Amino acid sequence: MGNCSVVVLDFETTGLSPHYGDRAIEIGAVLISDNEIVDRFQSLMNPGMRISSFIEDYTGITNKMLSTAPPVDEVMADFHSFMDQHHLVAHNAGFDCRFLDAELDRIRRKRVGEFACSMLLSRRIYPEAPNHKLETLVRYKKLKTTGVHHRALADAEMTGHLWIEILNNLKESFDLRDVSFDFMRRLSKVPKAKVPLFLKKAAEEQGY
DNA sequence: TGCCAGGCCCTCTTTAGGGCCTT
């Protein structure tokens, strides 16, 4: 497990709440090490239930596509190995965290790494952005787009590029050297009004 | 049986309400 390596992940699901029966239907993830994507994981998964026409339209994933996909439990066991002990990143991480933990519970496995949220960070680092949807931030920061929005691997890759952009912007604009995962997690929880002071203090403590 | 998300963040706030994000 490298110093600055994280797994950035994204789920497509049957709905918004795993506690009310929603399941994962696709996972996409990228492993980032030293500011580069060095590995990828992607799979559709058969949730054992029909998905709504809203989800078919929203994701482009159809019931027919899922009928030939491997079962969720099988894919999640593979993904458990892929994420290993890495820390995790997602856009609106609370959503993906709930689904990840719910699906891991079903196969009696646990997550080791902690989550950081690129949406909470973007709200603090880019308060002037039109909004903080992933799609908007990718356009606003002129990041590389690969594939179609609302498919898991494409969204995971774009979230990965956004994560790298946030790290670079913090280093360049705020004179920060130490942008460890723990630092990012702490920053994502600082009250928005106190972010400038938090970054100023961090830069001072790092010897500038 | 049927309920049907949850957490952050702002403000006309804290004995609350509503928009933003994710599918």
Tab-separated table of N, CA, C and O (backbone and C1' of nucleotides) in Angstrom, chain A residues 11-13 17 20 58 92 95 124 131-132 134 192, chain B residues 3-10 19-23:
chain	number	residue	atom	x	y	z
A	11	PHE	N	-20.676	3.588	-7.571
A	11	PHE	CA	-21.717	2.574	-7.753
A	11	PHE	C	-22.845	3.114	-8.631
A	11	PHE	O	-23.229	4.279	-8.501
A	12	GLU	N	-23.390	2.250	-9.496
A	12	GLU	CA	-24.734	2.464	-10.025
A	12	GLU	C	-25.622	1.494	-9.243
A	12	GLU	O	-25.201	0.367	-8.938
A	13	THR	N	-26.823	1.924	-8.921
A	13	THR	CA	-27.687	1.146	-8.022
A	13	THR	C	-29.134	1.171	-8.504
A	13	THR	O	-29.475	1.924	-9.423
A	17	SER	N	-31.481	4.007	-1.526
A	17	SER	CA	-31.342	3.567	-0.137
A	17	SER	C	-31.187	2.056	0.020
A	17	SER	O	-32.151	1.312	-0.155
A	20	TYR	N	-33.637	0.237	2.335
A	20	TYR	CA	-34.992	-0.048	1.890
A	20	TYR	C	-34.975	-0.949	0.671
A	20	TYR	O	-35.861	-0.867	-0.184
A	58	TYR	N	-31.581	6.425	-16.703
A	58	TYR	CA	-30.574	7.247	-16.022
A	58	TYR	C	-29.161	6.726	-16.277
A	58	TYR	O	-28.235	7.499	-16.507
A	92	ASN	N	-19.714	12.503	-3.240
A	92	ASN	CA	-20.820	12.300	-2.292
A	92	ASN	C	-20.630	10.929	-1.643
A	92	ASN	O	-21.455	10.022	-1.815
A	95	PHE	N	-23.121	8.250	0.077
A	95	PHE	CA	-23.941	7.372	-0.752
A	95	PHE	C	-23.208	6.062	-1.052
A	95	PHE	O	-23.730	4.968	-0.815
A	124	ARG	N	-15.470	23.195	-0.544
A	124	ARG	CA	-14.552	24.033	0.221
A	124	ARG	C	-13.470	24.667	-0.645
A	124	ARG	O	-13.078	25.812	-0.418
A	131	ASN	N	-22.047	24.712	-9.555
A	131	ASN	CA	-22.597	23.803	-8.549
A	131	ASN	C	-21.549	22.716	-8.333
A	131	ASN	O	-20.457	22.788	-8.914
A	132	HIS	N	-21.832	21.719	-7.507
A	132	HIS	CA	-20.804	20.735	-7.166
A	132	HIS	C	-21.177	19.320	-7.571
A	132	HIS	O	-20.753	18.343	-6.950
A	134	LEU	N	-20.673	16.184	-10.007
A	134	LEU	CA	-19.449	15.680	-10.634
A	134	LEU	C	-19.313	16.187	-12.069
A	134	LEU	O	-18.251	16.667	-12.474
A	192	LYS	N	-17.216	25.575	6.493
A	192	LYS	CA	-16.817	26.273	5.270
A	192	LYS	C	-16.204	27.647	5.540
A	192	LYS	O	-15.223	28.026	4.918
B	3	DC	P	-47.019	2.603	2.266
B	3	DC	O5'	-45.979	3.500	3.077
B	3	DC	C5'	-46.353	4.037	4.348
B	3	DC	C4'	-45.134	4.144	5.221
B	3	DC	C3'	-43.926	4.763	4.538
B	3	DC	O3'	-43.961	6.173	4.703
B	3	DC	C1'	-43.316	2.928	5.941
B	4	DC	P	-43.718	7.016	3.347
B	4	DC	O5'	-42.211	6.701	2.896
B	4	DC	C5'	-41.158	6.871	3.827
B	4	DC	C4'	-39.895	6.261	3.247
B	4	DC	C3'	-39.488	6.869	1.904
B	4	DC	O3'	-38.081	6.836	1.836
B	4	DC	C1'	-39.795	4.574	1.650
B	5	DA	P	-37.273	8.155	1.372
B	5	DA	O5'	-35.936	7.767	2.117
B	5	DA	C5'	-35.497	6.416	2.068
B	5	DA	C4'	-34.067	6.360	2.576
B	5	DA	C3'	-33.857	7.063	3.901
B	5	DA	O3'	-32.838	6.371	4.604
B	5	DA	C1'	-32.667	8.219	2.197
B	6	DG	P	-32.483	6.702	6.093
B	6	DG	O5'	-31.262	7.709	5.968
B	6	DG	C5'	-30.060	7.226	5.380
B	6	DG	C4'	-29.069	8.354	5.322
B	6	DG	C3'	-29.030	9.265	6.555
B	6	DG	O3'	-27.685	9.499	6.853
B	6	DG	C1'	-29.272	10.557	4.639
B	7	DG	P	-27.169	9.825	8.265
B	7	DG	O5'	-26.110	10.978	8.008
B	7	DG	C5'	-25.127	10.808	7.004
B	7	DG	C4'	-24.761	12.152	6.447
B	7	DG	C3'	-24.628	13.252	7.503
B	7	DG	O3'	-23.362	13.837	7.368
B	7	DG	C1'	-25.962	13.968	5.686
B	8	DC	P	-22.858	15.014	8.248
B	8	DC	O5'	-22.785	16.219	7.223
B	8	DC	C5'	-22.105	16.035	5.988
B	8	DC	C4'	-22.376	17.217	5.091
B	8	DC	C3'	-22.116	18.585	5.741
B	8	DC	O3'	-21.373	19.362	4.827
B	8	DC	C1'	-24.281	18.525	4.814
B	9	DC	P	-20.603	20.659	5.268
B	9	DC	O5'	-21.639	21.841	5.026
B	9	DC	C5'	-21.981	22.189	3.699
B	9	DC	C4'	-23.088	23.205	3.727
B	9	DC	C3'	-22.901	24.308	4.778
B	9	DC	O3'	-22.960	25.562	4.137
B	9	DC	C1'	-25.101	23.452	4.814
B	10	DC	P	-22.485	26.881	4.869
B	10	DC	O5'	-23.720	27.837	4.631
B	10	DC	C5'	-24.249	27.961	3.315
B	10	DC	C4'	-25.700	28.413	3.405
B	10	DC	C3'	-25.939	29.618	4.316
B	10	DC	O3'	-26.582	30.638	3.578
B	10	DC	C1'	-27.458	27.863	4.817
B	19	DG	P	-36.655	23.688	-1.612
B	19	DG	O5'	-35.179	23.814	-2.196
B	19	DG	C5'	-34.461	25.029	-2.084
B	19	DG	C4'	-32.987	24.750	-2.214
B	19	DG	C3'	-32.627	23.776	-3.340
B	19	DG	O3'	-31.506	24.288	-4.045
B	19	DG	C1'	-31.778	22.963	-1.286
B	20	DC	P	-30.933	23.501	-5.342
B	20	DC	O5'	-29.713	22.684	-4.744
B	20	DC	C5'	-28.643	23.391	-4.113
B	20	DC	C4'	-27.619	22.405	-3.568
B	20	DC	C3'	-27.092	21.390	-4.590
B	20	DC	O3'	-25.686	21.359	-4.430
B	20	DC	C1'	-27.829	20.268	-2.650
B	21	DC	P	-24.709	20.986	-5.649
B	21	DC	O5'	-24.360	19.483	-5.281
B	21	DC	C5'	-24.677	18.454	-6.153
B	21	DC	C4'	-24.489	17.144	-5.420
B	21	DC	C3'	-24.892	15.936	-6.237
B	21	DC	O3'	-23.770	15.491	-6.969
B	21	DC	C1'	-25.647	15.765	-3.953
B	22	DT	P	-23.958	14.505	-8.207
B	22	DT	O5'	-24.244	13.090	-7.529
B	22	DT	C5'	-23.192	12.347	-6.894
B	22	DT	C4'	-23.764	11.145	-6.208
B	22	DT	C3'	-24.705	10.320	-7.078
B	22	DT	O3'	-23.953	9.422	-7.860
B	22	DT	C1'	-25.607	10.605	-4.876
B	23	DT	P	-24.492	9.023	-9.322
B	23	DT	O5'	-25.743	8.066	-9.071
B	23	DT	C5'	-25.550	6.843	-8.382
B	23	DT	C4'	-26.837	6.041	-8.313
B	23	DT	C3'	-27.530	5.819	-9.650
B	23	DT	O3'	-26.960	4.699	-10.298
B	23	DT	C1'	-29.125	6.432	-7.988
